[in-house]
């Protein structure tokens, strides 16, 4: 819960200024971008996600570092489970092919 | 050193460890507290202790939100799911934490509607999808998760979603550190500062520790190299007679934190006059409550909450372990009555809890050595 998960912004969700689709190692989910509204991320930016909310913008290199940290801590699977769990209402959002 | 194999770059690690050994004063005993449960987990996982000189002792801090929540709060939250119209939602970490009458999962087995969510916004989604039910989100966490709960409540208000509430157990890290420093039996030399809490609050709030208590604090990342570098930074400060805040985890933590997150928290929450922490007792201004403007969405204001206060099971020594007075294995129940499969205290449930971390790594390591020596 306290470890952050890195993801890449794929697109901003049309019609909802607070949502963006992120890609975390191939899994795509909608996350809330409201906590970054002072410097809204754009498609292609990398962010750190906590409990479904993007919390900070980071570089691509740092995103990779963070994924590796999760793997080293043995928490990569748990992180992916968390990401898969986001947006349970979102019928069309599940496991979209890239 | 088996665990070193898992490091990406053993050579750099060895160098950093050598630097630590070079900087310590052999005649001195150092006590550093890692505040964050994520660090506790990392320390055991990587066998960091094996890399450090014997006179550096790492003390586990209060930064595991599941662990510091007193059982009465869990009972209070669960009392609301007796109502069959209520859907009780919480993060997965909460599900196996024991209450007096069982954990949330055990309540589910007895028929309560208890569901895991991975985000507070999913709890709100559940409320949208079930307009004739009431969805309650049992919120836990430090400043890392509190902004997300705040934003979820702001969204609920904007959309006028009335069948949703939050049972707020958010706590704040600085008063906990202060309480630890105030406790008479605690002598600490420095702090390894929490990584992800600091992405929100930034580094400034720690400055008082350095100024008033004359203790260095280094905000640290979670890899072995991060933590070794942080310890090097601490030792350099101590050797130079300095006490300041430093940021080892610059790649993730901005010095000023996340202002939008802090604004959302300020809009929705206010400090409680005091809050009970497991092991640390009542700490003033250490937790957040939902402001009256959001009373409709505050489970504590909306429902009759019994306000239970229970003490931990007698033999359980979670309080002493949380305060750093005992090491996990020194609890009488450790590894016998209390195991990750059958946890008695919350510290054995969460991966960030020191008992669970100690059990899965140190214990296993010990067993392996026993087996190897027996063979
Ligand atoms: S072993 Fe169990 S009872 Fe003892 S301190 Fe740890 S969690 Fe609490």
CSV table of C-alpha atoms and ligand atoms in Angstrom, one decimal:
chain,number,residue,atom,x,y,z
A,1,UNK,CA,0.0,0.0,0.0
A,2,UNK,CA,2.8,2.4,0.8
A,3,UNK,CA,5.1,1.6,-2.1
A,4,UNK,CA,4.6,3.5,-5.3
A,5,UNK,CA,4.0,1.9,-8.6
A,6,UNK,CA,5.5,3.5,-11.8
A,7,UNK,CA,3.3,3.9,-14.9
A,8,UNK,CA,3.3,5.7,-18.2
A,9,UNK,CA,0.5,8.0,-19.2
A,10,UNK,CA,-1.1,6.7,-22.4
A,11,UNK,CA,-3.9,9.2,-22.8
A,12,UNK,CA,-6.1,11.6,-20.9
A,13,UNK,CA,-9.6,10.3,-20.6
A,14,UNK,CA,-12.0,12.3,-22.8
A,15,UNK,CA,-14.8,13.9,-20.9
A,16,UNK,CA,-13.1,13.6,-17.5
A,17,UNK,CA,-10.3,16.0,-16.9
A,18,UNK,CA,-9.1,14.1,-13.8
A,19,UNK,CA,-8.6,10.7,-15.3
A,20,UNK,CA,-5.7,9.3,-17.4
A,21,UNK,CA,-5.0,5.9,-18.8
A,22,UNK,CA,-1.7,4.5,-17.6
A,23,UNK,CA,0.3,1.5,-18.7
A,24,UNK,CA,2.1,-0.5,-16.0
A,25,UNK,CA,4.1,-3.2,-17.7
A,26,UNK,CA,1.5,-3.8,-20.3
A,27,UNK,CA,-1.6,-3.5,-18.0
A,28,UNK,CA,-3.7,-0.5,-18.7
A,29,UNK,CA,-5.9,1.2,-16.1
A,30,UNK,CA,-7.5,4.5,-15.4
A,31,UNK,CA,-5.9,6.4,-12.6
A,32,UNK,CA,-6.8,9.7,-11.0
A,33,UNK,CA,-4.5,12.6,-11.9
A,34,UNK,CA,-6.1,15.1,-9.6
A,35,UNK,CA,-3.2,15.3,-7.2
A,36,UNK,CA,-1.0,16.5,-10.0
A,37,UNK,CA,-3.2,19.3,-11.1
A,38,UNK,CA,-0.4,21.9,-10.5
A,39,UNK,CA,1.5,20.3,-13.4
A,40,UNK,CA,-0.8,18.0,-15.2
A,41,UNK,CA,1.1,15.1,-16.9
A,42,UNK,CA,0.8,14.6,-20.6
A,43,UNK,CA,0.7,11.4,-22.6
A,44,UNK,CA,4.2,9.9,-22.6
A,45,UNK,CA,5.0,11.2,-19.1
A,46,UNK,CA,5.8,8.8,-16.3
A,47,UNK,CA,4.2,9.0,-12.9
A,48,UNK,CA,4.3,7.2,-9.5
A,49,UNK,CA,0.9,5.8,-8.5
A,50,UNK,CA,-0.3,5.2,-5.0
A,51,UNK,CA,-3.7,3.5,-4.4
A,52,UNK,CA,-5.0,4.5,-7.8
A,53,UNK,CA,-3.8,8.2,-7.8
A,54,UNK,CA,-0.8,9.5,-9.6
A,55,UNK,CA,1.3,11.2,-6.9
A,56,UNK,CA,4.4,12.5,-8.6
A,57,UNK,CA,5.9,12.9,-12.0
A,58,UNK,CA,9.2,11.1,-12.5
A,59,UNK,CA,11.7,10.5,-15.3
A,60,UNK,CA,11.5,7.3,-17.4
A,61,UNK,CA,14.8,6.2,-15.9
A,62,UNK,CA,13.5,6.6,-12.4
A,63,UNK,CA,10.3,4.7,-13.3
A,64,UNK,CA,12.5,1.8,-14.4
A,65,UNK,CA,14.5,2.1,-11.2
A,66,UNK,CA,11.3,2.0,-9.2
A,67,UNK,CA,10.0,-1.1,-11.0
A,68,UNK,CA,13.3,-2.8,-10.2
A,69,UNK,CA,13.0,-1.7,-6.6
A,70,UNK,CA,9.6,-3.4,-6.4
A,71,UNK,CA,11.0,-6.5,-7.9
A,72,UNK,CA,13.9,-6.6,-5.5
A,73,UNK,CA,11.5,-6.1,-2.6
A,74,UNK,CA,9.5,-9.1,-3.8
A,75,UNK,CA,6.5,-6.8,-4.3
A,76,UNK,CA,6.2,-6.6,-8.1
A,77,UNK,CA,3.5,-9.3,-8.2
A,78,UNK,CA,1.6,-7.6,-5.4
A,79,UNK,CA,1.9,-4.2,-7.2
A,80,UNK,CA,0.6,-5.7,-10.4
A,81,UNK,CA,-2.3,-7.3,-8.5
A,82,UNK,CA,-3.1,-3.8,-7.1
A,83,UNK,CA,-3.0,-2.3,-10.6
A,84,UNK,CA,-5.2,-5.0,-12.0
A,85,UNK,CA,-7.6,-4.3,-9.2
A,86,UNK,CA,-8.1,-0.6,-10.1
A,87,UNK,CA,-11.3,0.5,-11.7
A,88,UNK,CA,-13.5,-2.5,-11.0
A,89,UNK,CA,-16.5,-0.6,-12.4
A,90,UNK,CA,-14.7,-0.2,-15.7
A,91,UNK,CA,-16.1,-2.9,-17.9
A,92,UNK,CA,-14.2,-2.0,-21.0
A,93,UNK,CA,-11.0,-1.2,-19.2
A,94,UNK,CA,-9.9,-4.6,-18.3
A,95,UNK,CA,-6.8,-6.1,-19.9
A,96,UNK,CA,-7.2,-4.1,-23.1
A,97,UNK,CA,-4.7,-5.3,-25.6
A,98,UNK,CA,-1.9,-2.8,-26.3
B,1,UNK,CA,26.3,-13.7,2.2
B,2,UNK,CA,23.4,-15.2,0.3
B,3,UNK,CA,21.3,-12.1,0.1
B,4,UNK,CA,24.0,-10.1,-1.7
B,5,UNK,CA,23.3,-12.2,-4.8
B,6,UNK,CA,20.0,-10.4,-5.2
B,7,UNK,CA,21.7,-7.0,-5.4
B,8,UNK,CA,22.1,-5.5,-8.8
B,9,UNK,CA,25.6,-4.3,-8.3
B,10,UNK,CA,27.3,-6.1,-5.5
B,11,UNK,CA,30.5,-4.1,-6.1
B,12,UNK,CA,28.9,-0.7,-5.4
B,13,UNK,CA,27.1,-2.2,-2.4
B,14,UNK,CA,30.4,-3.5,-1.0
B,15,UNK,CA,32.0,-0.1,-1.5
B,16,UNK,CA,29.1,1.6,0.3
B,17,UNK,CA,29.2,-0.9,3.1
B,18,UNK,CA,33.0,-0.3,3.4
B,19,UNK,CA,32.4,3.4,3.6
B,20,UNK,CA,30.0,2.8,6.5
B,21,UNK,CA,32.6,0.7,8.3
B,22,UNK,CA,35.2,3.4,7.7
B,23,UNK,CA,33.0,6.2,9.2
B,24,UNK,CA,31.8,4.5,12.4
B,25,UNK,CA,33.5,5.2,15.6
B,26,UNK,CA,34.2,1.7,17.0
B,27,UNK,CA,33.8,3.0,20.6
B,28,UNK,CA,30.3,4.2,20.0
B,29,UNK,CA,26.9,2.4,19.8
B,30,UNK,CA,24.6,3.9,17.2
B,31,UNK,CA,20.9,3.6,17.3
B,32,UNK,CA,19.1,4.7,14.0
B,33,UNK,CA,15.4,4.5,13.6
B,34,UNK,CA,13.9,3.7,10.2
B,35,UNK,CA,10.5,5.3,10.4
B,36,UNK,CA,8.8,3.6,7.5
B,37,UNK,CA,7.5,0.1,7.4
B,38,UNK,CA,8.7,-0.3,3.8
B,39,UNK,CA,12.3,0.2,5.1
B,40,UNK,CA,11.8,-2.4,7.8
B,41,UNK,CA,10.6,-4.8,5.2
B,42,UNK,CA,13.7,-4.0,3.0
B,43,UNK,CA,16.1,-4.3,5.9
B,44,UNK,CA,15.0,-7.9,6.6
B,45,UNK,CA,14.6,-8.9,3.0
B,46,UNK,CA,18.1,-7.8,2.0
B,47,UNK,CA,19.8,-8.9,5.3
B,48,UNK,CA,21.1,-5.3,5.6
B,49,UNK,CA,22.1,-6.0,9.2
B,50,UNK,CA,24.8,-8.4,7.9
B,51,UNK,CA,26.4,-5.5,6.0
B,52,UNK,CA,26.5,-3.1,8.9
B,53,UNK,CA,29.0,-2.9,11.7
B,54,UNK,CA,27.8,-4.5,14.9
B,55,UNK,CA,27.6,-1.2,16.7
B,56,UNK,CA,24.9,0.2,14.4
B,57,UNK,CA,21.5,-0.9,15.7
B,58,UNK,CA,18.5,-0.3,13.5
B,59,UNK,CA,15.3,0.4,15.5
B,60,UNK,CA,12.0,-0.2,13.7
B,61,UNK,CA,9.7,2.8,13.7
B,62,UNK,CA,6.0,3.4,13.8
B,63,UNK,CA,5.5,3.7,10.0
B,64,UNK,CA,3.3,0.7,9.4
B,65,UNK,CA,-0.3,2.1,9.3
B,66,UNK,CA,-2.0,-1.2,9.9
B,67,UNK,CA,0.3,-2.0,12.9
B,68,UNK,CA,-0.3,1.2,14.8
B,69,UNK,CA,-4.1,1.1,14.5
B,70,UNK,CA,-5.5,0.1,17.9
B,71,UNK,CA,-7.9,-2.9,17.8
B,72,UNK,CA,-10.8,-0.7,19.1
B,73,UNK,CA,-10.8,1.2,15.8
B,74,UNK,CA,-11.1,-2.0,13.8
B,75,UNK,CA,-13.9,-3.1,16.0
B,76,UNK,CA,-15.6,0.2,15.6
B,77,UNK,CA,-15.3,0.0,11.8
B,78,UNK,CA,-16.5,-3.6,11.7
B,79,UNK,CA,-19.5,-2.8,13.9
B,80,UNK,CA,-21.0,-0.9,11.0
B,81,UNK,CA,-21.0,-3.9,8.7
B,82,UNK,CA,-23.5,-5.6,11.0
B,83,UNK,CA,-26.0,-3.6,9.0
B,84,UNK,CA,-26.8,-5.8,5.9
B,85,UNK,CA,-27.2,-2.7,3.8
B,86,UNK,CA,-23.6,-1.7,4.3
B,87,UNK,CA,-20.7,-2.7,2.1
B,88,UNK,CA,-17.5,-2.5,4.1
B,89,UNK,CA,-14.5,-1.8,1.9
B,90,UNK,CA,-10.8,-1.6,2.8
B,91,UNK,CA,-7.4,-2.1,1.3
B,92,UNK,CA,-6.2,-5.7,1.2
B,93,UNK,CA,-3.6,-5.1,4.0
B,94,UNK,CA,-6.6,-4.6,6.4
B,95,UNK,CA,-8.4,-7.8,5.6
B,96,UNK,CA,-6.6,-10.2,8.0
B,97,UNK,CA,-6.0,-7.8,10.8
B,98,UNK,CA,-7.6,-9.2,13.9
B,99,UNK,CA,-10.4,-7.4,15.7
B,100,UNK,CA,-11.9,-8.6,19.0
B,101,UNK,CA,-14.5,-10.6,17.1
B,102,UNK,CA,-12.3,-11.5,14.1
B,103,UNK,CA,-10.8,-9.8,11.1
B,104,UNK,CA,-12.7,-8.2,8.3
B,105,UNK,CA,-12.2,-11.5,6.3
B,106,UNK,CA,-13.7,-13.5,9.2
B,107,UNK,CA,-16.7,-11.1,9.3
B,108,UNK,CA,-17.1,-11.8,5.6
B,109,UNK,CA,-17.1,-15.5,6.2
B,110,UNK,CA,-19.9,-14.9,8.6
B,111,UNK,CA,-22.0,-13.2,6.0
B,112,UNK,CA,-21.0,-9.5,6.2
B,113,UNK,CA,-20.5,-7.7,2.8
B,114,UNK,CA,-16.8,-7.1,3.1
B,115,UNK,CA,-14.8,-6.2,-0.1
B,116,UNK,CA,-11.2,-5.4,-0.9
B,117,UNK,CA,-10.6,-2.2,-2.9
B,118,UNK,CA,-7.2,-1.1,-4.2
B,119,UNK,CA,-8.1,2.6,-4.3
B,120,UNK,CA,-10.6,4.8,-2.4
B,121,UNK,CA,-12.0,5.8,-5.8
B,122,UNK,CA,-13.0,2.2,-6.3
B,123,UNK,CA,-15.0,2.3,-3.2
B,124,UNK,CA,-16.7,5.4,-4.6
B,125,UNK,CA,-17.3,3.6,-7.8
B,126,UNK,CA,-19.0,0.8,-5.9
B,127,UNK,CA,-21.3,3.4,-4.3
B,128,UNK,CA,-22.2,4.7,-7.8
B,129,UNK,CA,-22.9,1.1,-9.0
B,130,UNK,CA,-25.0,0.3,-5.9
B,131,UNK,CA,-27.3,3.3,-5.2
B,132,UNK,CA,-29.5,1.3,-2.8
B,133,UNK,CA,-26.6,0.2,-0.6
B,134,UNK,CA,-24.3,2.2,1.6
B,135,UNK,CA,-20.6,1.9,0.9
B,136,UNK,CA,-18.2,2.6,3.7
B,137,UNK,CA,-14.5,2.9,3.1
B,138,UNK,CA,-12.2,2.0,6.1
B,139,UNK,CA,-9.4,4.5,5.4
B,140,UNK,CA,-5.9,3.9,6.8
B,141,UNK,CA,-2.5,5.3,6.1
B,142,UNK,CA,-0.1,8.1,6.6
B,143,UNK,CA,0.2,11.2,4.3
B,144,UNK,CA,0.9,8.8,1.4
B,145,UNK,CA,-2.7,7.7,1.2
B,146,UNK,CA,-4.6,10.5,2.9
B,147,UNK,CA,-4.6,12.8,-0.1
B,148,UNK,CA,-6.3,10.1,-2.2
B,149,UNK,CA,-9.0,9.7,0.4
B,150,UNK,CA,-9.4,13.5,0.5
B,151,UNK,CA,-9.8,13.7,-3.3
B,152,UNK,CA,-12.3,10.9,-3.2
B,153,UNK,CA,-14.4,12.8,-0.7
B,154,UNK,CA,-14.2,15.9,-2.8
B,155,UNK,CA,-15.4,14.0,-5.8
B,156,UNK,CA,-18.3,12.4,-3.7
B,157,UNK,CA,-19.4,15.9,-2.7
B,158,UNK,CA,-19.2,17.4,-6.3
B,159,UNK,CA,-21.2,14.5,-7.6
B,160,UNK,CA,-23.6,14.5,-4.6
B,161,UNK,CA,-23.1,10.7,-4.0
B,162,UNK,CA,-24.9,10.2,-0.7
B,163,UNK,CA,-24.5,6.5,-0.2
B,164,UNK,CA,-20.8,6.7,0.5
B,165,UNK,CA,-18.8,7.4,3.7
B,166,UNK,CA,-15.3,7.1,5.0
B,167,UNK,CA,-14.3,5.8,8.4
B,168,UNK,CA,-11.1,7.9,8.8
B,169,UNK,CA,-8.1,6.4,10.5
B,170,UNK,CA,-5.5,8.5,8.7
B,171,UNK,CA,-2.5,9.4,10.9
B,172,UNK,CA,0.4,11.8,10.5
B,173,UNK,CA,4.1,11.0,10.8
B,174,UNK,CA,5.6,14.0,12.5
B,175,UNK,CA,3.8,13.8,15.8
B,176,UNK,CA,4.6,10.0,16.0
B,177,UNK,CA,8.3,10.8,15.6
B,178,UNK,CA,7.9,13.5,18.3
B,179,UNK,CA,6.2,11.1,20.6
B,180,UNK,CA,9.0,8.5,20.2
B,181,UNK,CA,11.6,11.1,21.0
B,182,UNK,CA,9.6,12.2,24.1
B,183,UNK,CA,9.5,8.7,25.5
B,184,UNK,CA,12.0,8.5,28.3
B,185,UNK,CA,13.3,5.0,27.5
B,186,UNK,CA,14.2,5.8,23.9
B,187,UNK,CA,17.7,6.9,22.9
B,188,UNK,CA,18.1,7.5,19.2
B,189,UNK,CA,21.0,9.0,17.3
B,190,UNK,CA,19.3,9.7,13.9
B,191,UNK,CA,16.4,8.8,11.6
B,192,UNK,CA,16.2,7.2,8.3
B,193,UNK,CA,13.3,9.2,6.9
B,194,UNK,CA,10.3,7.7,5.2
B,195,UNK,CA,10.5,7.7,1.4
B,196,UNK,CA,7.0,7.9,0.0
B,197,UNK,CA,5.3,9.9,2.8
B,198,UNK,CA,7.9,12.5,1.9
B,199,UNK,CA,6.7,12.7,-1.7
B,200,UNK,CA,3.6,14.4,-0.2
B,201,UNK,CA,4.9,16.3,2.8
B,202,UNK,CA,8.4,17.1,1.4
B,203,UNK,CA,11.5,17.5,3.6
B,204,UNK,CA,10.8,20.7,5.5
B,205,UNK,CA,8.5,19.3,8.2
B,206,UNK,CA,11.5,17.3,9.5
B,207,UNK,CA,13.6,20.3,10.1
B,208,UNK,CA,12.3,20.7,13.7
B,209,UNK,CA,13.7,17.3,14.6
B,210,UNK,CA,17.1,18.4,13.5
B,211,UNK,CA,16.9,21.8,15.2
B,212,UNK,CA,15.2,20.9,18.4
B,213,UNK,CA,16.5,17.4,19.0
B,214,UNK,CA,19.9,17.8,17.3
B,215,UNK,CA,19.4,14.6,15.3
B,216,UNK,CA,20.1,14.1,11.6
B,217,UNK,CA,17.4,12.8,9.4
B,218,UNK,CA,18.0,11.4,5.9
B,219,UNK,CA,15.0,10.7,3.7
B,220,UNK,CA,15.8,7.4,2.0
B,221,UNK,CA,14.9,5.2,-0.9
B,222,UNK,CA,14.2,1.5,-0.4
B,223,UNK,CA,17.0,-0.4,-2.1
B,224,UNK,CA,20.0,-1.7,-0.2
B,225,UNK,CA,22.3,0.9,-1.9
B,226,UNK,CA,19.8,3.7,-1.0
B,227,UNK,CA,19.8,2.7,2.6
B,228,UNK,CA,23.6,2.3,2.9
B,229,UNK,CA,24.0,5.7,1.3
B,230,UNK,CA,21.6,7.2,3.8
B,231,UNK,CA,23.5,5.6,6.6
B,232,UNK,CA,26.8,7.0,5.2
B,233,UNK,CA,25.1,10.5,5.0
B,234,UNK,CA,24.0,10.1,8.7
B,235,UNK,CA,27.4,9.1,9.8
B,236,UNK,CA,29.1,12.0,8.0
B,237,UNK,CA,26.7,14.4,9.8
B,238,UNK,CA,27.3,12.8,13.2
B,239,UNK,CA,31.1,12.9,12.7
B,240,UNK,CA,30.9,16.6,11.7
B,241,UNK,CA,28.7,17.4,14.6
B,242,UNK,CA,25.8,18.3,12.3
B,243,UNK,CA,22.1,17.7,12.5
B,244,UNK,CA,20.2,18.5,9.3
B,245,UNK,CA,17.6,17.1,6.9
B,246,UNK,CA,19.1,15.5,3.8
B,247,UNK,CA,17.3,13.9,0.9
B,248,UNK,CA,18.9,10.7,-0.4
B,249,UNK,CA,15.8,9.9,-2.4
B,250,UNK,CA,15.9,12.9,-4.7
B,251,UNK,CA,14.8,10.9,-7.7
B,252,UNK,CA,11.4,10.6,-6.2
B,253,UNK,CA,11.0,13.1,-3.3
B,254,UNK,CA,10.8,16.8,-4.1
B,255,UNK,CA,12.0,19.0,-1.2
B,256,UNK,CA,8.7,20.9,-1.1
B,257,UNK,CA,6.5,17.8,-1.4
B,258,UNK,CA,3.2,17.8,-3.4
B,259,UNK,CA,1.3,21.0,-2.8
B,260,UNK,CA,-1.9,20.0,-4.6
B,261,UNK,CA,-2.0,16.9,-2.3
B,262,UNK,CA,-1.5,19.0,0.8
B,263,UNK,CA,-4.2,21.4,-0.3
B,264,UNK,CA,-6.7,18.5,-0.8
B,265,UNK,CA,-5.9,17.2,2.6
B,266,UNK,CA,-6.3,20.6,4.2
B,267,UNK,CA,-9.7,21.1,2.6
B,268,UNK,CA,-11.1,17.8,3.7
B,269,UNK,CA,-9.3,17.0,7.0
B,270,UNK,CA,-8.5,18.7,10.2
B,271,UNK,CA,-6.2,17.4,13.0
B,272,UNK,CA,-7.9,15.4,15.8
B,273,UNK,CA,-7.0,16.8,19.2
B,274,UNK,CA,-5.6,13.3,20.1
B,275,UNK,CA,-5.6,9.8,18.7
B,276,UNK,CA,-4.7,6.5,20.2
B,277,UNK,CA,-1.8,4.5,18.6
B,278,UNK,CA,-1.1,0.9,19.4
B,279,UNK,CA,1.9,0.8,21.6
B,280,UNK,CA,2.4,4.5,21.7
B,281,UNK,CA,-0.8,5.5,23.5
B,282,UNK,CA,-2.6,8.8,22.9
B,283,UNK,CA,-0.7,11.2,20.9
B,284,UNK,CA,-2.0,14.8,20.5
B,285,UNK,CA,-2.7,16.1,17.0
B,286,UNK,CA,-1.5,12.9,15.4
B,287,UNK,CA,-4.4,11.9,13.3
B,288,UNK,CA,-6.9,13.4,10.8
B,289,UNK,CA,-10.6,13.7,11.1
B,290,UNK,CA,-13.1,14.7,8.4
B,291,UNK,CA,-14.2,18.3,8.6
B,292,UNK,CA,-17.8,19.1,9.5
B,293,UNK,CA,-18.4,20.4,6.0
B,294,UNK,CA,-18.1,16.8,5.0
B,295,UNK,CA,-20.1,15.3,7.9
B,296,UNK,CA,-22.5,13.5,5.5
B,297,UNK,CA,-19.6,11.4,4.3
B,298,UNK,CA,-18.0,10.8,7.6
B,299,UNK,CA,-19.0,7.4,8.9
B,300,UNK,CA,-18.2,8.4,12.5
B,301,UNK,CA,-20.6,11.4,12.3
B,302,UNK,CA,-23.2,9.6,10.3
B,303,UNK,CA,-23.5,6.4,12.2
B,304,UNK,CA,-23.5,5.3,15.8
B,305,UNK,CA,-20.0,4.2,16.4
B,306,UNK,CA,-19.5,2.4,19.7
B,307,UNK,CA,-16.1,3.9,20.4
B,308,UNK,CA,-14.6,0.7,21.6
B,309,UNK,CA,-11.3,0.6,23.5
B,310,UNK,CA,-9.7,-2.8,24.0
B,311,UNK,CA,-6.3,-3.8,25.1
B,312,UNK,CA,-4.3,-6.2,23.1
B,313,UNK,CA,-4.4,-9.9,24.1
B,314,UNK,CA,-2.4,-10.2,27.3
B,315,UNK,CA,0.7,-12.1,26.2
B,316,UNK,CA,1.0,-10.1,22.9
B,317,UNK,CA,3.8,-7.6,23.1
B,318,UNK,CA,3.0,-5.6,20.0
B,319,UNK,CA,3.3,-2.3,21.9
B,320,UNK,CA,6.9,-3.0,23.1
B,321,UNK,CA,7.9,-4.1,19.6
B,322,UNK,CA,6.3,-1.0,18.0
B,323,UNK,CA,8.2,1.2,20.5
B,324,UNK,CA,11.4,-0.5,19.6
B,325,UNK,CA,11.9,-1.7,23.2
B,326,UNK,CA,11.7,-5.4,22.1
B,327,UNK,CA,12.8,-7.0,18.9
B,328,UNK,CA,10.0,-9.1,17.2
B,329,UNK,CA,11.4,-12.5,18.2
B,330,UNK,CA,11.5,-11.4,21.8
B,331,UNK,CA,7.7,-11.3,22.0
B,332,UNK,CA,6.5,-14.4,23.9
B,333,UNK,CA,4.1,-15.3,21.1
B,334,UNK,CA,6.4,-14.8,18.1
B,335,UNK,CA,6.5,-17.8,15.8
B,336,UNK,CA,4.5,-19.9,18.2
B,337,UNK,CA,0.9,-18.7,18.8
B,338,UNK,CA,1.5,-15.7,16.4
B,339,UNK,CA,2.5,-16.5,12.8
B,340,UNK,CA,1.7,-14.9,9.5
B,341,UNK,CA,-0.8,-17.7,9.0
B,342,UNK,CA,-2.4,-17.1,12.4
B,343,UNK,CA,-1.6,-13.6,13.3
B,344,UNK,CA,-2.5,-12.4,16.8
B,345,UNK,CA,-1.1,-8.9,16.3
B,346,UNK,CA,-1.3,-6.6,13.3
B,347,UNK,CA,2.5,-6.5,13.1
B,348,UNK,CA,2.4,-10.1,11.9
B,349,UNK,CA,-0.1,-9.3,9.1
B,350,UNK,CA,1.2,-6.5,7.0
B,351,UNK,CA,4.4,-7.1,4.9
B,352,UNK,CA,5.5,-3.8,6.4
B,353,UNK,CA,5.0,-5.0,10.0
B,354,UNK,CA,8.3,-5.8,11.7
B,355,UNK,CA,7.1,-9.2,13.0
B,356,UNK,CA,6.0,-10.4,9.6
B,357,UNK,CA,9.2,-9.1,8.0
B,358,UNK,CA,11.3,-10.7,10.7
B,359,UNK,CA,9.4,-14.0,10.5
B,360,UNK,CA,9.6,-14.3,6.7
B,361,UNK,CA,13.3,-13.5,6.4
B,362,UNK,CA,15.3,-13.8,9.6
B,363,UNK,CA,13.3,-16.8,10.8
B,364,UNK,CA,13.8,-18.5,7.4
B,365,UNK,CA,17.4,-17.6,7.4
B,366,UNK,CA,17.8,-19.1,10.8
B,367,UNK,CA,16.0,-22.3,9.8
B,368,UNK,CA,18.3,-22.6,6.7
B,369,UNK,CA,21.4,-22.2,8.9
B,370,UNK,CA,20.1,-24.8,11.3
B,371,UNK,CA,19.4,-27.2,8.4
B,372,UNK,CA,22.9,-26.5,6.9
B,373,UNK,CA,24.7,-27.0,10.2
B,374,UNK,CA,22.7,-30.2,10.8
B,375,UNK,CA,23.5,-31.6,7.3
C,1,LIG,S1,4.7,-11.7,17.5
C,1,LIG,FE1,2.5,-11.2,17.2
C,1,LIG,S2,1.8,-10.7,19.3
C,1,LIG,FE2,4.0,-10.6,19.3
C,1,LIG,S3,4.5,-8.5,18.9
C,1,LIG,FE3,4.5,-9.5,17.0
C,1,LIG,S4,2.4,-9.3,16.1
C,1,LIG,FE4,2.3,-8.8,18.3
